[in-house]
CSV table of C-alpha atoms in Angstrom, one decimal:
chain,number,residue,atom,x,y,z
A,1,MET,CA,27.9,7.5,-12.1
A,2,THR,CA,26.7,10.8,-10.8
A,3,THR,CA,26.5,12.2,-14.3
A,4,SER,CA,24.1,9.5,-15.5
A,5,ILE,CA,22.0,9.9,-12.4
A,6,GLY,CA,21.7,13.6,-13.2
A,7,LEU,CA,20.7,12.8,-16.8
A,8,VAL,CA,17.9,10.5,-15.6
A,9,ARG,CA,16.5,13.2,-13.3
A,10,THR,CA,16.7,15.7,-16.2
A,11,CYS,CA,14.7,13.5,-18.6
A,12,ALA,CA,11.3,14.0,-17.1
A,13,PRO,CA,11.2,17.8,-16.9
A,14,CYS,CA,12.8,18.0,-20.3
A,15,LEU,CA,10.2,15.9,-21.9
A,16,LEU,CA,7.4,17.8,-20.2
A,17,ALA,CA,8.9,21.1,-21.4
A,18,ILE,CA,9.0,19.7,-25.0
A,19,ALA,CA,5.4,18.6,-24.8
A,20,ALA,CA,4.4,22.1,-23.7
A,21,CYS,CA,6.2,23.9,-26.5
A,22,GLY,CA,3.6,23.2,-29.1
A,23,ALA,CA,3.8,22.1,-32.8
A,24,ASP,CA,7.4,23.2,-33.4
A,25,ALA,CA,8.7,20.9,-30.7
A,26,PRO,CA,9.4,17.2,-31.3
A,27,LYS,CA,6.4,14.9,-30.6
A,28,VAL,CA,6.3,13.4,-27.1
A,29,ASP,CA,4.7,10.0,-26.9
A,30,ILE,CA,3.0,9.4,-23.5
A,31,HIS,CA,1.9,5.9,-22.4
A,32,GLY,CA,1.4,4.0,-19.2
A,33,PHE,CA,-0.5,1.3,-17.4
A,34,VAL,CA,-2.3,0.7,-14.2
A,35,SER,CA,-2.8,-2.7,-12.6
A,36,GLN,CA,-4.5,-4.2,-9.6
A,37,GLY,CA,-4.0,-7.8,-8.4
A,38,TYR,CA,-4.9,-10.2,-5.6
A,39,LEU,CA,-2.9,-13.0,-4.0
A,40,LYS,CA,-4.2,-15.8,-1.8
A,41,THR,CA,-2.3,-18.8,-0.4
A,42,SER,CA,-3.6,-21.9,1.3
A,43,SER,CA,-0.6,-22.0,3.7
A,44,ASN,CA,2.6,-20.0,4.1
A,45,ASN,CA,2.8,-16.3,3.2
A,46,TYR,CA,4.3,-15.7,-0.2
A,47,LEU,CA,5.0,-12.3,-1.6
A,48,GLY,CA,3.3,-10.6,1.3
A,49,ASP,CA,0.6,-11.5,3.9
A,50,THR,CA,-1.3,-13.8,1.5
A,51,GLN,CA,-2.8,-16.5,3.7
A,52,SER,CA,-5.6,-14.1,4.6
A,53,GLY,CA,-5.7,-12.7,1.0
A,54,SER,CA,-3.9,-9.6,-0.1
A,55,PHE,CA,-4.7,-6.7,-2.5
A,56,ALA,CA,-1.2,-5.3,-1.8
A,57,PHE,CA,-0.3,-6.2,-5.4
A,58,ASP,CA,-0.6,-3.2,-7.7
A,59,GLU,CA,1.5,-1.3,-10.2
A,60,ALA,CA,1.3,1.9,-12.2
A,61,ALA,CA,3.6,3.5,-14.7
A,62,LEU,CA,3.7,6.6,-16.9
A,63,ASN,CA,6.4,7.0,-19.6
A,64,PHE,CA,7.4,9.8,-21.9
A,65,GLN,CA,9.4,9.3,-25.1
A,66,SER,CA,10.5,11.6,-27.8
A,67,GLN,CA,12.6,11.3,-31.0
A,68,LEU,CA,14.7,14.5,-30.8
A,69,THR,CA,16.7,13.7,-34.0
A,70,PRO,CA,16.7,10.8,-36.4
A,71,ASP,CA,19.4,9.2,-34.3
A,72,LEU,CA,18.7,10.5,-30.8
A,73,ARG,CA,15.8,9.4,-28.6
A,74,VAL,CA,15.0,10.3,-25.0
A,75,GLY,CA,12.6,8.6,-22.6
A,76,VAL,CA,11.7,8.2,-19.0
A,77,GLN,CA,9.3,6.0,-17.0
A,78,LEU,CA,7.8,6.9,-13.6
A,79,PHE,CA,6.8,3.8,-11.7
A,80,ALA,CA,5.1,2.8,-8.5
A,81,ARG,CA,4.2,-0.5,-7.0
A,82,ASP,CA,3.1,-2.3,-3.9
A,83,LEU,CA,3.9,-6.0,-3.3
A,84,GLY,CA,3.1,-7.1,0.2
A,85,GLY,CA,4.3,-3.8,1.6
A,86,ILE,CA,7.4,-3.6,-0.6
A,87,GLY,CA,7.3,-0.3,-2.5
A,88,ASN,CA,4.2,1.1,-0.8
A,89,ASN,CA,3.3,2.9,-4.1
A,90,ARG,CA,6.2,5.4,-3.8
A,91,VAL,CA,6.8,7.0,-7.2
A,92,GLY,CA,10.3,6.6,-8.6
A,93,ILE,CA,12.1,6.5,-11.9
A,94,ASP,CA,12.0,3.0,-13.3
A,95,TRP,CA,14.2,3.8,-16.3
A,96,GLY,CA,15.2,6.9,-18.2
A,97,TYR,CA,17.9,7.5,-20.8
A,98,PHE,CA,19.2,9.2,-23.8
A,99,ASP,CA,19.5,6.7,-26.7
A,100,TYR,CA,21.8,7.4,-29.6
A,101,HIS,CA,21.2,4.9,-32.4
A,102,TRP,CA,24.2,5.4,-34.7
A,103,ARG,CA,23.5,2.4,-36.9
A,104,ASP,CA,21.9,-1.1,-36.6
A,105,GLU,CA,25.2,-2.5,-35.4
A,106,LEU,CA,25.9,0.1,-32.7
A,107,GLY,CA,23.9,2.3,-30.3
A,108,PHE,CA,24.5,3.9,-26.9
A,109,ARG,CA,22.3,4.6,-23.9
A,110,VAL,CA,23.1,6.7,-20.9
A,111,GLY,CA,21.0,7.2,-17.8
A,112,GLN,CA,19.1,4.6,-15.9
A,113,VAL,CA,19.3,1.8,-18.4
A,114,LYS,CA,17.5,-1.6,-18.4
A,115,VAL,CA,19.5,-4.7,-17.4
A,116,ALA,CA,19.9,-7.1,-20.3
A,117,ARG,CA,19.3,-10.5,-18.7
A,118,GLY,CA,17.5,-13.5,-20.1
A,119,LEU,CA,14.6,-13.3,-22.5
A,120,TYR,CA,12.1,-11.4,-20.4
A,121,ASN,CA,13.9,-9.3,-17.8
A,122,GLU,CA,13.1,-6.1,-19.7
A,123,TYR,CA,9.4,-7.0,-19.4
A,124,PHE,CA,9.5,-7.7,-15.6
A,125,ASP,CA,6.6,-5.3,-14.9
A,126,LEU,CA,5.0,-5.1,-18.4
A,127,ASP,CA,1.9,-7.2,-17.8
A,128,LEU,CA,0.6,-6.9,-21.3
A,129,ALA,CA,3.7,-8.5,-22.8
A,130,ASN,CA,3.4,-11.7,-20.6
A,131,PRO,CA,0.9,-14.5,-20.7
A,132,THR,CA,1.3,-15.1,-16.9
A,133,ILE,CA,0.9,-12.9,-13.8
A,134,LEU,CA,4.2,-13.8,-12.3
A,135,LEU,CA,7.3,-14.4,-14.5
A,136,PRO,CA,8.9,-17.8,-13.6
A,137,GLN,CA,10.3,-17.1,-10.2
A,138,SER,CA,13.1,-19.7,-10.6
A,139,VAL,CA,14.8,-17.3,-13.0
A,140,TYR,CA,13.0,-13.9,-12.5
A,141,ASP,CA,13.1,-13.7,-8.7
A,142,GLN,CA,10.9,-11.0,-7.2
A,143,ARG,CA,13.3,-10.9,-4.2
A,144,LEU,CA,15.9,-9.3,-6.4
A,145,ARG,CA,13.7,-7.2,-8.6
A,146,ASP,CA,14.9,-3.8,-7.3
A,147,PHE,CA,18.4,-4.1,-8.8
A,148,LEU,CA,17.7,-6.6,-11.6
A,149,VAL,CA,15.5,-4.2,-13.6
A,150,SER,CA,17.8,-1.3,-14.3
A,151,VAL,CA,21.1,0.3,-13.3
A,152,GLU,CA,22.3,3.9,-13.3
A,153,GLY,CA,25.0,4.0,-15.9
A,154,ALA,CA,25.3,3.2,-19.6
A,155,SER,CA,24.8,0.5,-22.2
A,156,VAL,CA,25.9,-0.4,-25.7
A,157,TYR,CA,23.8,-2.4,-28.1
A,158,GLY,CA,23.3,-3.5,-31.6
A,159,THR,CA,22.2,-6.1,-34.1
A,160,PHE,CA,24.4,-7.9,-36.7
A,161,SER,CA,23.1,-9.7,-39.7
A,162,LEU,CA,24.5,-13.2,-40.1
A,163,GLY,CA,23.0,-13.8,-43.5
A,164,ARG,CA,21.6,-17.3,-43.8
A,165,LEU,CA,22.4,-17.9,-40.2
A,166,GLY,CA,20.0,-15.3,-38.9
A,167,ALA,CA,20.9,-12.3,-36.8
A,168,LEU,CA,22.7,-11.6,-33.5
A,169,GLU,CA,21.5,-9.0,-31.0
A,170,TYR,CA,23.8,-7.9,-28.2
A,171,GLU,CA,23.8,-5.5,-25.3
A,172,GLY,CA,26.3,-4.7,-22.6
A,173,PHE,CA,25.8,-2.5,-19.5
A,174,LEU,CA,27.7,-1.0,-16.6
A,175,GLY,CA,26.3,1.0,-13.6
A,176,THR,CA,25.2,1.1,-10.0
A,177,LYS,CA,21.8,1.5,-8.3
A,178,THR,CA,20.3,3.5,-5.5
A,179,LEU,CA,18.2,1.0,-3.5
A,180,GLU,CA,15.4,1.6,-1.1
A,181,ARG,CA,15.9,0.8,2.6
A,182,ASP,CA,12.7,-1.2,2.7
A,183,GLY,CA,12.7,-2.6,-0.8
A,184,SER,CA,12.9,-6.2,-2.0
A,185,VAL,CA,16.7,-6.4,-1.7
A,186,ALA,CA,16.5,-5.1,1.9
A,187,GLU,CA,13.9,-7.8,2.6
A,188,PHE,CA,16.2,-10.4,1.0
A,189,MET,CA,19.0,-9.4,3.3
A,190,ARG,CA,16.8,-9.5,6.3
A,191,ASN,CA,15.6,-13.0,5.4
A,192,ALA,CA,19.2,-14.2,5.6
A,193,VAL,CA,19.4,-13.7,9.3
A,194,TYR,CA,15.8,-13.7,10.5
A,195,THR,CA,14.8,-16.2,13.2
A,196,SER,CA,12.1,-16.3,15.9
A,197,THR,CA,14.6,-14.4,18.1
A,198,THR,CA,16.7,-12.4,15.7
A,199,ASP,CA,15.8,-9.7,13.2
A,200,PHE,CA,17.6,-7.1,11.1
A,201,ARG,CA,16.4,-3.4,10.8
A,202,THR,CA,17.8,-1.9,7.6
A,203,ASP,CA,19.1,1.7,7.6
A,204,HIS,CA,20.3,1.9,4.0
A,205,VAL,CA,21.4,-0.4,1.2
A,206,THR,CA,24.3,0.2,-1.2
A,207,LEU,CA,25.5,-1.4,-4.4
A,208,GLY,CA,29.0,-0.9,-5.7
A,209,ARG,CA,28.7,-1.6,-9.4
A,210,MET,CA,27.0,-4.1,-11.7
A,211,TYR,CA,28.0,-5.0,-15.2
A,212,GLY,CA,27.2,-7.6,-17.8
A,213,GLY,CA,25.5,-8.3,-21.1
A,214,SER,CA,23.4,-10.6,-23.2
A,215,VAL,CA,23.4,-12.1,-26.6
A,216,ILE,CA,20.3,-13.3,-28.5
A,217,TRP,CA,20.6,-15.3,-31.6
A,218,GLU,CA,17.6,-15.1,-34.0
A,219,THR,CA,18.2,-18.5,-35.7
A,220,PRO,CA,17.5,-19.4,-39.3
A,221,LEU,CA,14.5,-21.4,-38.0
A,222,HIS,CA,11.7,-18.9,-38.1
A,223,GLY,CA,10.4,-18.2,-34.5
A,224,LEU,CA,13.4,-19.7,-32.7
A,225,ARG,CA,15.7,-17.5,-30.7
A,226,LEU,CA,18.4,-18.5,-28.2
A,227,ASP,CA,19.7,-16.4,-25.4
A,228,ALA,CA,22.8,-16.2,-23.1
A,229,SER,CA,23.5,-13.5,-20.5
A,230,TYR,CA,25.9,-12.8,-17.7
A,231,LEU,CA,26.0,-10.2,-15.0
A,232,GLN,CA,28.3,-9.5,-12.0
A,233,PHE,CA,27.9,-7.2,-9.1
A,234,ASP,CA,30.1,-6.1,-6.2
A,235,HIS,CA,29.5,-4.9,-2.7
A,236,LEU,CA,25.7,-5.2,-2.3
A,237,VAL,CA,25.5,-4.2,1.4
A,238,ALA,CA,22.6,-3.7,3.8
A,239,HIS,CA,23.6,-1.5,6.7
A,240,GLY,CA,21.5,-1.5,9.9
A,241,ASP,CA,21.0,-3.1,13.3
A,242,LEU,CA,20.7,-6.7,14.5
A,243,ILE,CA,17.9,-7.0,17.0
A,244,GLY,CA,17.7,-9.8,19.5
A,245,PHE,CA,21.3,-10.8,18.9
A,246,ALA,CA,22.3,-9.0,22.1
A,247,PRO,CA,20.4,-7.1,24.9
A,248,VAL,CA,20.5,-3.9,22.7
A,249,PRO,CA,20.5,-3.5,18.9
A,250,VAL,CA,24.0,-4.1,17.4
A,251,ALA,CA,25.2,-2.2,14.3
A,252,ALA,CA,25.9,-4.7,11.5
A,253,SER,CA,26.3,-5.0,7.8
A,254,LEU,CA,25.0,-7.9,5.7
A,255,SER,CA,26.8,-8.1,2.4
A,256,VAL,CA,27.2,-10.0,-0.8
A,257,ASP,CA,30.8,-9.0,-1.7
A,258,ARG,CA,30.5,-10.4,-5.2
A,259,GLY,CA,27.6,-12.0,-7.1
A,260,ARG,CA,27.7,-13.7,-10.5
A,261,ASN,CA,24.7,-14.8,-12.6
A,262,MET,CA,24.3,-16.6,-15.9
A,263,VAL,CA,21.0,-17.2,-17.8
A,264,MET,CA,20.7,-19.4,-20.9
A,265,GLY,CA,17.7,-20.6,-22.8
A,266,GLY,CA,15.4,-20.2,-25.7
A,267,GLU,CA,12.0,-19.5,-27.1
A,268,TYR,CA,10.1,-20.9,-30.1
A,269,ALA,CA,7.0,-19.2,-31.4
A,270,HIS,CA,4.9,-20.6,-34.3
A,271,ASP,CA,1.4,-19.5,-35.1
A,272,ARG,CA,-0.5,-19.6,-31.8
A,273,LEU,CA,2.0,-21.6,-29.9
A,274,ARG,CA,5.0,-20.4,-27.8
A,275,VAL,CA,7.4,-22.6,-26.0
A,276,ALA,CA,10.1,-21.2,-23.7
A,277,GLY,CA,12.7,-22.4,-21.2
A,278,GLU,CA,15.7,-21.0,-19.4
A,279,PHE,CA,18.1,-22.0,-16.6
A,280,THR,CA,20.1,-19.8,-14.3
A,281,LEU,CA,23.2,-20.2,-12.1
A,282,TRP,CA,24.1,-17.9,-9.2
A,283,ASP,CA,27.3,-17.6,-7.1
A,284,LEU,CA,27.1,-15.3,-4.2
A,285,ASP,CA,30.1,-14.6,-1.9
A,286,TYR,CA,28.5,-13.4,1.3
A,287,ASP,CA,29.4,-12.0,4.7
A,288,ILE,CA,26.5,-12.3,7.1
A,289,ALA,CA,27.4,-10.7,10.4
A,290,GLY,CA,31.0,-12.1,10.2
A,291,SER,CA,29.9,-15.5,8.7
A,292,THR,CA,31.4,-15.9,5.2
A,293,GLY,CA,30.9,-18.3,2.4
A,294,THR,CA,29.5,-18.9,-1.1
A,295,THR,CA,25.9,-19.7,-2.0
A,296,ARG,CA,25.4,-21.5,-5.3
A,297,TRP,CA,21.8,-21.2,-6.4
A,298,GLY,CA,20.4,-22.9,-9.5
A,299,GLY,CA,17.1,-22.7,-11.2
A,300,TRP,CA,15.2,-23.5,-14.4
A,301,TYR,CA,11.7,-23.4,-15.9
A,302,GLY,CA,9.8,-24.6,-18.9
A,303,GLN,CA,6.7,-22.9,-20.3
A,304,VAL,CA,4.1,-23.5,-23.0
A,305,ALA,CA,1.6,-20.9,-24.0
A,306,TYR,CA,-1.2,-21.2,-26.6
A,307,GLN,CA,-3.4,-18.5,-28.1
A,308,VAL,CA,-6.8,-20.3,-28.0
A,309,THR,CA,-8.7,-17.3,-29.6
A,310,GLN,CA,-7.8,-13.7,-30.3
A,311,GLN,CA,-8.8,-12.8,-26.8
A,312,LEU,CA,-8.0,-16.0,-24.8
A,313,GLN,CA,-4.5,-17.4,-24.0
A,314,ILE,CA,-3.6,-20.3,-21.7
A,315,ALA,CA,-0.1,-21.0,-20.3
A,316,ALA,CA,1.4,-23.8,-18.3
A,317,THR,CA,4.7,-23.3,-16.4
A,318,TYR,CA,6.9,-25.5,-14.3
A,319,GLY,CA,10.1,-24.4,-12.5
A,320,GLU,CA,12.5,-25.5,-9.9
A,321,PHE,CA,14.9,-23.4,-7.7
A,322,TYR,CA,17.6,-24.8,-5.5
A,323,ASN,CA,19.4,-23.0,-2.6
A,324,ASN,CA,22.3,-25.4,-3.3
A,325,ARG,CA,22.4,-26.5,-7.0
A,326,THR,CA,24.8,-29.4,-6.1
A,327,ASP,CA,22.2,-30.8,-3.6
A,328,HIS,CA,18.9,-31.1,-5.4
A,329,LEU,CA,17.6,-33.5,-2.7
A,330,ALA,CA,18.5,-31.0,0.0
A,331,ARG,CA,20.1,-33.7,2.1
A,332,THR,CA,22.1,-31.0,4.0
A,333,TYR,CA,19.0,-29.4,5.4
A,334,ALA,CA,17.1,-30.6,8.5
A,335,ASN,CA,13.9,-30.0,6.5
A,336,PRO,CA,14.7,-30.7,2.9
A,337,LYS,CA,11.9,-28.3,1.8
A,338,ASP,CA,14.0,-25.5,3.1
A,339,GLY,CA,16.5,-26.2,0.3
A,340,PHE,CA,14.3,-26.0,-2.8
A,341,GLN,CA,11.1,-24.6,-4.3
A,342,HIS,CA,9.2,-26.4,-7.1
A,343,ASP,CA,6.4,-24.4,-8.7
A,344,ALA,CA,3.8,-25.7,-11.2
A,345,SER,CA,1.2,-23.2,-12.5
A,346,LEU,CA,-1.6,-22.7,-14.9
A,347,SER,CA,-2.5,-19.3,-16.3
A,348,LEU,CA,-5.5,-17.9,-18.2
A,349,ARG,CA,-5.4,-14.5,-19.9
A,350,TYR,CA,-8.4,-12.8,-21.4
A,351,ASP,CA,-8.2,-9.5,-23.3
A,352,PRO,CA,-11.7,-7.9,-23.5
A,353,LEU,CA,-10.1,-4.9,-25.3
A,354,ASP,CA,-6.7,-4.3,-27.0
A,355,ASN,CA,-5.5,-2.3,-24.0
A,356,TRP,CA,-7.2,-4.3,-21.2
A,357,THR,CA,-6.2,-7.7,-19.9
A,358,ILE,CA,-7.6,-9.9,-17.1
A,359,LYS,CA,-5.6,-12.8,-15.8
A,360,ALA,CA,-6.1,-15.7,-13.4
A,361,GLU,CA,-3.4,-18.0,-12.2
A,362,GLY,CA,-3.0,-21.0,-9.9
A,363,HIS,CA,0.2,-22.3,-8.5
A,364,TYR,CA,1.1,-25.5,-6.6
A,365,ILE,CA,4.4,-24.9,-4.7
A,366,THR,CA,6.5,-27.4,-2.9
A,367,GLY,CA,9.4,-26.1,-0.8
A,368,TYR,CA,10.0,-22.7,0.8
A,369,THR,CA,13.5,-21.5,-0.2
A,370,GLN,CA,12.2,-18.4,-2.1
A,371,MET,CA,9.7,-17.4,0.6
A,372,PHE,CA,10.7,-14.8,3.3
A,373,ALA,CA,11.0,-16.2,6.8
A,374,GLN,CA,9.9,-12.8,8.2
A,375,ASP,CA,6.6,-13.3,6.5
A,376,ASN,CA,6.2,-16.6,8.3
A,377,PRO,CA,7.3,-16.0,11.8
A,378,ASP,CA,5.8,-19.3,13.0
A,379,GLY,CA,7.7,-21.3,10.4
A,380,PHE,CA,6.7,-23.0,7.2
A,381,THR,CA,4.1,-25.7,6.9
A,382,ASN,CA,2.9,-28.0,4.2
A,383,ASP,CA,2.9,-27.2,0.5
A,384,THR,CA,1.4,-24.0,-0.8
A,385,MET,CA,-1.4,-23.4,-3.3
A,386,LEU,CA,-1.4,-19.8,-4.6
A,387,LEU,CA,-4.3,-18.1,-6.4
A,388,ALA,CA,-3.3,-14.9,-8.3
A,389,LEU,CA,-5.7,-12.5,-10.0
A,390,LYS,CA,-4.7,-9.4,-11.9
A,391,THR,CA,-6.2,-6.8,-14.3
A,392,THR,CA,-4.2,-4.2,-16.2
A,393,VAL,CA,-5.3,-1.3,-18.4
A,394,SER,CA,-2.7,0.4,-20.6
A,395,PHE,CA,-2.9,3.7,-22.5
C-alpha cells in the first residue's frame, strides 16, 4: 500500500499549488471546522479523566477539494483531536484520495479512503451532521476510532437504480493503516491486560490489512433506507513492554490475529422526525501475552430525533453493548457490570447560525465494559451519569 500512502501525502501540496496558480487553475474548495467540548461524570472516568471534569475534548479539521476534470476529483483533510489525552492535537491526514467517478454505477478512490461501515461511520467526527455529541457507542466505539475511520488503500463504489424498488448504493474497500503508539487502539490493547499491578507500555502498533464493504438500500418508501456492512482485519498488533509482570519490563505483543464485524440497521426520516437503529456483531481472535481465544461482542441502539424548530433539535438514544453477546446477564463475570454497558441519553442541539451548533447531552450508563481500566486504577463503582457539552463552528 505504499503507493496509496504516497498519493495521500501528495494531495495536500498539490491542492495548495493549484490554489496558488490563479484563475486558470481548477477551483479549490476549502472548508473545515473547530469544536470544543466538556465531559463530566458522576463516577468512573469515561473517555478521559472526567470525574473532575475535562476540557480535553476538542477537534479541528481543514479540508481541500478540487474537481480536476468532470470525472476526477481530489481531496484531503487535515485533522487534529484530543480526547482524554488521546491524540493530543497532533495534526495528521484524516482522509485524502483521488476519486474517479466514471459513471453512477462505478467509481474508484485511491489514497486514504473512508471506511464504509454502518449508516454514520463516515460522519464519525462531523459534528454538524449528527444530532448528538457522541455517536451511539454500542456501534460506533471511540476505542476503535483510529482504524475504523479510514484506511490507506483503495475503494470502489456506485449506485444502481432499481426502478420502482428504489436504489442500491454500494462501496467496497481494501487497505491498511498507520496507527499511533498512544492512540485509541493502543489504549484498547493496554486495557486488555491492565490491572492494579500490571501495565503495558506500547512502542508501536501495526495493522496487516482491512477490507470490507457496505450496501445501503434506498427503499421505495420515501425516507426509509436500510444498511448492511461487513469488515475484516488481520494482525492488529501492539508491540511493547509488560510492566509489573516480572521484576523488569518484559517485551510482549498483544494482538488480534483476526477481527470480523457486521453492522445492520436502518433509518426512517419524515418531515421533522428521524428514527434510526442498528446492531453490530464482533468476533475477535486474540493473543494476549500467550493467552488465546475469541471474544464475541454484540451491541445495538435505537434513536429518535425530532426537529422542534429550525434551530432546535432533540434526540433520545438507548444502546446496549455486551462483552459476550451469548451472555447478556454476564453470569460468567464476578461483577456482572464488567460484562455489559447500557447507555440511555438525551441530547439537545441548538444552531444559532447555519455554521454554528451548540449541544448538551446527558447519559445514564450502567456497566463498565467500554470504559478503560487504566482510567480507573481504583476500580469501577456505581452507575455513571455523564454530562457532555460541545460547540462547533464550521467554515
